[in-house]
């Protein structure tokens, strides 16, 4: 392991690459002239090796690229979730902020991986529905075993051409772009953003679907589901443990 890969391995920012299968029309269209995946190798936790994806270029050379995680064409959604997202959600539930974002060219599988094109509850469910499910499972466990309150709020925005649109705003609300402000205590926040209290997976799912519908029919933002628009779903989780004098709990 060289110095660069060691630095990457110790970083709090982890980078994963996911290679989706090529579609037949892509293969037909390229007429043999395309970069193909020779092999993917997962990271090895034991040896602390990074994952590797090897591509064959058109000129026949092989090039290797290294990432914290590499997911191959056959990798299932639940596997990506367990390796990549579950540890981040676990940290969030311990009070450490976490973000997962997908980056890549149109058609590479960002929406599929994140799971917000259609909110399904089967093996195709992406990271977001699975994360929401993990959060509510945690809430259920913690509230049934400890004397504590958990409150979760959800917001959903779309960024399109420098405009911020509140996807959960009531239909009658003004659709002017919202403004990002910075506060010494709260940090960055979107002023006037609609936040709903959610107490179950189903409620969270219903709000997400409502936001996706608003995204589709947003009057001021044409072509809103294009590659130039970005959506941000935020869950704010507040957990208050009531201390028991017999058995004091750490916050
Ligand atoms: P993006 O959001 O990056 O533009 P999509 O998530 O919409 O791309 O994916 C493009 C197409 O590829 C969709 O039809 C999606 O269902 C399919 N797809 C993406 N990732 C995978 C995968 N890992 N396995 C199978 N099909 C996939
Ligand atoms: Mg997409």
CSV table of C-alpha atoms and ligand atoms in Angstrom, one decimal:
chain,number,residue,atom,x,y,z
A,1,UNK,CA,0.0,0.0,0.0
A,2,UNK,CA,1.6,3.3,-1.0
A,3,UNK,CA,1.4,6.6,0.8
A,4,UNK,CA,-1.5,7.9,-1.2
A,5,UNK,CA,-3.7,4.9,-0.7
A,6,UNK,CA,-2.8,4.9,3.0
A,7,UNK,CA,-3.8,8.5,3.3
A,8,UNK,CA,-7.1,7.7,1.5
A,9,UNK,CA,-7.8,4.8,3.8
A,10,UNK,CA,-7.4,6.9,6.9
A,11,UNK,CA,-9.6,9.7,5.6
A,12,UNK,CA,-13.1,10.4,6.8
A,13,UNK,CA,-14.1,10.9,3.2
A,14,UNK,CA,-14.6,7.5,1.5
A,15,UNK,CA,-15.0,7.1,-2.2
A,16,UNK,CA,-16.8,4.2,-3.8
A,17,UNK,CA,-17.2,3.4,-7.4
A,18,UNK,CA,-20.1,1.3,-8.6
A,19,UNK,CA,-20.0,-0.2,-12.1
A,20,UNK,CA,-23.5,-0.9,-13.5
A,21,UNK,CA,-23.9,-3.6,-16.2
A,22,UNK,CA,-23.7,-2.3,-19.7
A,23,UNK,CA,-27.0,-2.2,-21.6
A,24,UNK,CA,-27.3,-4.1,-24.9
A,25,UNK,CA,-28.0,-0.9,-26.9
A,26,UNK,CA,-24.9,0.7,-25.4
A,27,UNK,CA,-22.8,-2.3,-26.5
A,28,UNK,CA,-24.5,-2.3,-30.0
A,29,UNK,CA,-24.0,1.5,-30.3
A,30,UNK,CA,-20.3,1.3,-29.4
A,31,UNK,CA,-19.6,-1.3,-32.1
A,32,UNK,CA,-16.8,-2.9,-30.0
A,33,UNK,CA,-15.2,0.5,-29.3
A,34,UNK,CA,-15.7,1.0,-25.7
A,35,UNK,CA,-13.9,0.9,-22.4
A,36,UNK,CA,-14.8,-2.4,-20.7
A,37,UNK,CA,-14.5,-3.5,-17.1
A,38,UNK,CA,-11.9,-6.3,-17.0
A,39,UNK,CA,-12.4,-7.0,-13.3
A,40,UNK,CA,-13.4,-5.4,-10.0
A,41,UNK,CA,-11.7,-6.3,-6.8
A,42,UNK,CA,-13.2,-5.4,-3.5
A,43,UNK,CA,-11.2,-3.8,-0.8
A,44,UNK,CA,-9.6,-6.1,1.7
A,45,UNK,CA,-10.2,-5.2,5.3
A,46,UNK,CA,-7.6,-7.6,6.5
A,47,UNK,CA,-4.7,-6.2,4.5
A,48,UNK,CA,-6.3,-2.7,4.3
A,49,UNK,CA,-6.0,-2.8,0.5
A,50,UNK,CA,-8.2,-0.4,-1.4
A,51,UNK,CA,-10.7,-1.8,-4.0
A,52,UNK,CA,-9.6,-1.9,-7.6
A,53,UNK,CA,-11.4,-1.6,-10.9
A,54,UNK,CA,-9.5,-2.5,-14.0
A,55,UNK,CA,-10.6,-1.2,-17.4
A,56,UNK,CA,-9.5,-2.2,-20.8
A,57,UNK,CA,-9.1,0.9,-23.0
A,58,UNK,CA,-9.9,0.9,-26.7
A,59,UNK,CA,-6.2,0.7,-27.5
A,60,UNK,CA,-6.1,-2.5,-25.6
A,61,UNK,CA,-4.2,-1.3,-22.5
A,62,UNK,CA,-5.4,-2.1,-19.0
A,63,UNK,CA,-5.7,0.6,-16.5
A,64,UNK,CA,-6.3,0.1,-12.8
A,65,UNK,CA,-8.1,2.6,-10.5
A,66,UNK,CA,-8.3,2.4,-6.7
A,67,UNK,CA,-11.1,3.5,-4.4
A,68,UNK,CA,-12.1,2.8,-0.8
A,69,UNK,CA,-14.9,0.6,-2.2
A,70,UNK,CA,-15.5,-1.0,-5.5
A,71,UNK,CA,-18.8,-2.5,-6.4
A,72,UNK,CA,-19.0,-4.7,-9.5
A,73,UNK,CA,-21.8,-5.2,-12.0
A,74,UNK,CA,-23.5,-7.9,-10.0
A,75,UNK,CA,-23.4,-6.2,-6.7
A,76,UNK,CA,-26.9,-6.1,-5.1
A,77,UNK,CA,-28.4,-3.0,-3.5
A,78,UNK,CA,-28.4,-4.5,0.0
A,79,UNK,CA,-24.7,-5.3,-0.2
A,80,UNK,CA,-23.9,-1.7,-1.2
A,81,UNK,CA,-26.0,-0.5,1.7
A,82,UNK,CA,-24.3,-2.8,4.2
A,83,UNK,CA,-20.8,-1.9,3.1
A,84,UNK,CA,-21.2,1.7,2.4
A,85,UNK,CA,-24.2,3.3,4.1
A,86,UNK,CA,-25.0,1.3,7.2
A,87,UNK,CA,-21.7,2.3,9.0
A,88,UNK,CA,-22.5,6.0,8.2
A,89,UNK,CA,-26.1,5.7,9.5
A,90,UNK,CA,-24.7,4.0,12.6
A,91,UNK,CA,-22.4,7.0,13.2
A,92,UNK,CA,-25.3,9.4,12.6
A,93,UNK,CA,-27.3,7.6,15.2
A,94,UNK,CA,-24.4,8.1,17.6
A,95,UNK,CA,-24.5,11.9,16.9
A,96,UNK,CA,-21.9,12.2,14.1
A,97,UNK,CA,-23.1,14.0,11.0
A,98,UNK,CA,-22.9,11.9,7.8
A,99,UNK,CA,-23.5,12.6,4.1
A,100,UNK,CA,-23.8,10.2,1.2
A,101,UNK,CA,-23.7,11.7,-2.2
A,102,UNK,CA,-23.7,10.2,-5.6
A,103,UNK,CA,-21.7,11.7,-8.4
A,104,UNK,CA,-21.4,10.7,-12.0
A,105,UNK,CA,-22.5,11.1,-15.6
A,106,UNK,CA,-26.2,10.8,-16.5
A,107,UNK,CA,-27.3,7.2,-16.8
A,108,UNK,CA,-24.5,5.8,-14.6
A,109,UNK,CA,-26.9,4.7,-11.8
A,110,UNK,CA,-26.9,7.5,-9.2
A,111,UNK,CA,-30.7,7.5,-8.9
A,112,UNK,CA,-30.9,3.7,-8.9
A,113,UNK,CA,-28.3,3.5,-6.2
A,114,UNK,CA,-29.8,6.3,-4.0
A,115,UNK,CA,-33.2,4.8,-4.6
A,116,UNK,CA,-35.4,7.8,-5.1
A,117,UNK,CA,-36.8,7.3,-8.6
A,118,UNK,CA,-39.4,5.0,-7.2
A,119,UNK,CA,-39.5,4.3,-3.6
A,120,UNK,CA,-39.7,0.5,-3.6
A,121,UNK,CA,-39.6,-1.9,-0.7
A,122,UNK,CA,-37.9,-4.8,-2.4
A,123,UNK,CA,-34.4,-5.9,-3.4
A,124,UNK,CA,-34.2,-2.9,-5.7
A,125,UNK,CA,-34.6,-0.4,-2.9
A,126,UNK,CA,-31.8,2.0,-2.9
A,127,UNK,CA,-29.7,3.6,-0.1
A,128,UNK,CA,-32.3,6.2,1.0
A,129,UNK,CA,-35.3,3.9,1.8
A,130,UNK,CA,-32.9,1.5,3.5
A,131,UNK,CA,-31.3,4.3,5.5
A,132,UNK,CA,-34.8,5.5,6.6
A,133,UNK,CA,-35.7,2.0,7.5
A,134,UNK,CA,-32.5,1.6,9.6
A,135,UNK,CA,-33.2,4.9,11.4
A,136,UNK,CA,-36.7,3.8,12.4
A,137,UNK,CA,-35.6,0.4,13.4
A,138,UNK,CA,-33.1,2.1,15.7
A,139,UNK,CA,-35.8,4.4,17.1
A,140,UNK,CA,-38.0,1.4,17.8
A,141,UNK,CA,-35.2,-0.4,19.6
A,142,UNK,CA,-33.9,2.5,21.6
A,143,UNK,CA,-37.4,3.7,22.7
A,144,UNK,CA,-38.4,0.2,23.7
A,145,UNK,CA,-35.3,-0.5,25.8
A,146,UNK,CA,-34.3,3.0,27.1
A,147,UNK,CA,-36.2,5.9,28.7
A,148,UNK,CA,-35.6,8.3,25.8
A,149,UNK,CA,-37.3,10.5,23.3
A,150,UNK,CA,-36.4,10.6,19.7
A,151,UNK,CA,-37.7,13.2,17.4
A,152,UNK,CA,-37.0,13.2,13.6
A,153,UNK,CA,-37.8,15.9,11.1
A,154,UNK,CA,-37.6,15.5,7.4
A,155,UNK,CA,-37.0,18.1,4.6
A,156,UNK,CA,-36.5,17.7,0.9
A,157,UNK,CA,-35.1,20.3,-1.5
A,158,UNK,CA,-34.2,20.6,-5.1
A,159,UNK,CA,-31.3,22.6,-6.5
A,160,UNK,CA,-31.7,23.6,-10.0
A,161,UNK,CA,-29.8,26.4,-11.8
A,162,UNK,CA,-28.8,28.1,-8.5
A,163,UNK,CA,-32.4,28.0,-7.3
A,164,UNK,CA,-33.5,26.2,-4.2
A,165,UNK,CA,-37.0,24.8,-4.2
A,166,UNK,CA,-38.8,23.4,-1.2
A,167,UNK,CA,-40.2,20.0,-2.4
A,168,UNK,CA,-42.4,19.7,0.7
A,169,UNK,CA,-43.9,23.2,0.7
A,170,UNK,CA,-47.7,23.3,0.6
A,171,UNK,CA,-48.9,23.9,-3.0
A,172,UNK,CA,-50.2,27.4,-2.2
A,173,UNK,CA,-46.8,28.5,-1.0
A,174,UNK,CA,-44.7,31.0,-2.9
A,175,UNK,CA,-42.2,29.2,-5.2
A,176,UNK,CA,-39.4,31.8,-5.0
A,177,UNK,CA,-36.0,30.4,-4.4
A,178,UNK,CA,-35.1,29.8,-0.8
A,179,UNK,CA,-32.0,31.4,0.7
A,180,UNK,CA,-29.1,29.7,2.4
A,181,UNK,CA,-28.0,31.4,5.6
A,182,UNK,CA,-25.3,30.7,8.1
A,183,UNK,CA,-25.7,30.8,11.8
A,184,UNK,CA,-23.0,30.6,14.4
A,185,UNK,CA,-24.9,27.8,16.3
A,186,UNK,CA,-26.9,26.1,13.6
A,187,UNK,CA,-24.3,26.3,10.9
A,188,UNK,CA,-25.7,26.5,7.3
A,189,UNK,CA,-29.4,26.2,6.9
A,190,UNK,CA,-32.1,27.0,4.4
A,191,UNK,CA,-34.3,29.8,5.6
A,192,UNK,CA,-38.1,29.0,5.8
A,193,UNK,CA,-37.7,25.4,4.8
A,194,UNK,CA,-40.6,23.1,5.5
A,195,UNK,CA,-39.7,20.4,8.0
A,196,UNK,CA,-42.1,17.7,8.9
A,197,UNK,CA,-41.9,15.6,12.1
A,198,UNK,CA,-41.9,12.0,11.0
A,199,UNK,CA,-42.5,9.1,13.3
A,200,UNK,CA,-42.5,6.0,11.1
A,201,UNK,CA,-41.0,4.7,7.9
A,202,UNK,CA,-44.4,5.0,6.2
A,203,UNK,CA,-44.7,8.7,7.0
A,204,UNK,CA,-41.2,9.3,5.8
A,205,UNK,CA,-41.9,7.4,2.6
A,206,UNK,CA,-45.2,9.3,2.0
A,207,UNK,CA,-43.3,12.6,2.3
A,208,UNK,CA,-40.6,11.5,0.0
A,209,UNK,CA,-43.1,10.5,-2.6
A,210,UNK,CA,-44.9,13.8,-2.2
A,211,UNK,CA,-41.6,15.6,-2.8
A,212,UNK,CA,-40.9,13.5,-5.9
A,213,UNK,CA,-44.4,14.4,-7.2
A,214,UNK,CA,-43.7,18.1,-6.6
A,215,UNK,CA,-40.4,17.7,-8.3
A,216,UNK,CA,-42.2,16.4,-11.4
A,217,UNK,CA,-44.8,19.1,-11.6
A,218,UNK,CA,-42.8,22.1,-10.3
A,219,UNK,CA,-44.2,25.0,-12.3
A,220,UNK,CA,-41.1,27.2,-12.4
A,221,UNK,CA,-38.5,24.6,-13.0
A,222,UNK,CA,-38.7,23.0,-16.4
A,223,UNK,CA,-36.8,19.9,-17.1
A,224,UNK,CA,-36.4,19.5,-13.4
A,225,UNK,CA,-35.4,15.8,-13.4
A,226,UNK,CA,-32.6,16.5,-15.8
A,227,UNK,CA,-29.0,15.9,-14.9
A,228,UNK,CA,-28.7,19.5,-13.9
A,229,UNK,CA,-31.0,19.2,-10.9
A,230,UNK,CA,-30.0,17.9,-7.6
A,231,UNK,CA,-32.2,16.8,-4.7
A,232,UNK,CA,-31.2,16.8,-1.0
A,233,UNK,CA,-33.2,14.8,1.5
A,234,UNK,CA,-32.4,15.6,5.1
A,235,UNK,CA,-33.4,13.8,8.2
A,236,UNK,CA,-32.7,15.6,11.5
A,237,UNK,CA,-32.5,13.1,14.4
A,238,UNK,CA,-32.7,14.3,17.9
A,239,UNK,CA,-32.3,11.8,20.7
A,240,UNK,CA,-32.8,12.7,24.3
A,241,UNK,CA,-32.0,10.1,26.9
A,242,UNK,CA,-33.6,10.7,30.3
A,243,UNK,CA,-31.0,9.9,32.9
A,244,UNK,CA,-31.9,7.3,35.4
A,245,UNK,CA,-30.3,8.1,38.8
A,246,UNK,CA,-29.8,4.3,39.4
A,247,UNK,CA,-28.1,3.9,36.1
A,248,UNK,CA,-26.8,7.2,34.7
A,249,UNK,CA,-26.6,7.2,30.9
A,250,UNK,CA,-24.0,9.0,28.8
A,251,UNK,CA,-25.3,11.4,26.2
B,1,LIG,P1,-28.5,8.4,-13.2
B,1,LIG,O1,-29.4,8.8,-12.1
B,1,LIG,O2,-27.0,8.4,-12.8
B,1,LIG,O3,-28.7,9.3,-14.4
B,1,LIG,P2,-30.0,6.0,-13.3
B,1,LIG,O4,-30.0,5.6,-11.8
B,1,LIG,O5,-31.3,6.6,-13.7
B,1,LIG,O6,-28.8,6.9,-13.7
B,1,LIG,O7,-29.7,4.7,-14.1
B,1,LIG,C1,-29.8,4.6,-15.5
B,1,LIG,C2,-30.4,3.2,-15.8
B,1,LIG,O8,-29.6,2.2,-15.4
B,1,LIG,C3,-31.8,3.0,-15.1
B,1,LIG,O9,-32.6,2.3,-16.0
B,1,LIG,C4,-31.4,2.0,-14.0
B,1,LIG,O10,-32.5,1.2,-13.6
B,1,LIG,C5,-30.2,1.2,-14.5
B,1,LIG,N1,-29.3,0.8,-13.5
B,1,LIG,C6,-28.5,1.7,-12.8
B,1,LIG,N2,-27.7,1.0,-12.0
B,1,LIG,C7,-28.0,-0.3,-12.1
B,1,LIG,C8,-27.4,-1.5,-11.6
B,1,LIG,N3,-26.5,-1.5,-10.6
B,1,LIG,N4,-27.9,-2.7,-12.0
B,1,LIG,C9,-28.9,-2.7,-13.0
B,1,LIG,N5,-29.4,-1.6,-13.6
B,1,LIG,C10,-29.0,-0.4,-13.2
B,2,LIG,MG1,-30.7,10.4,-11.9
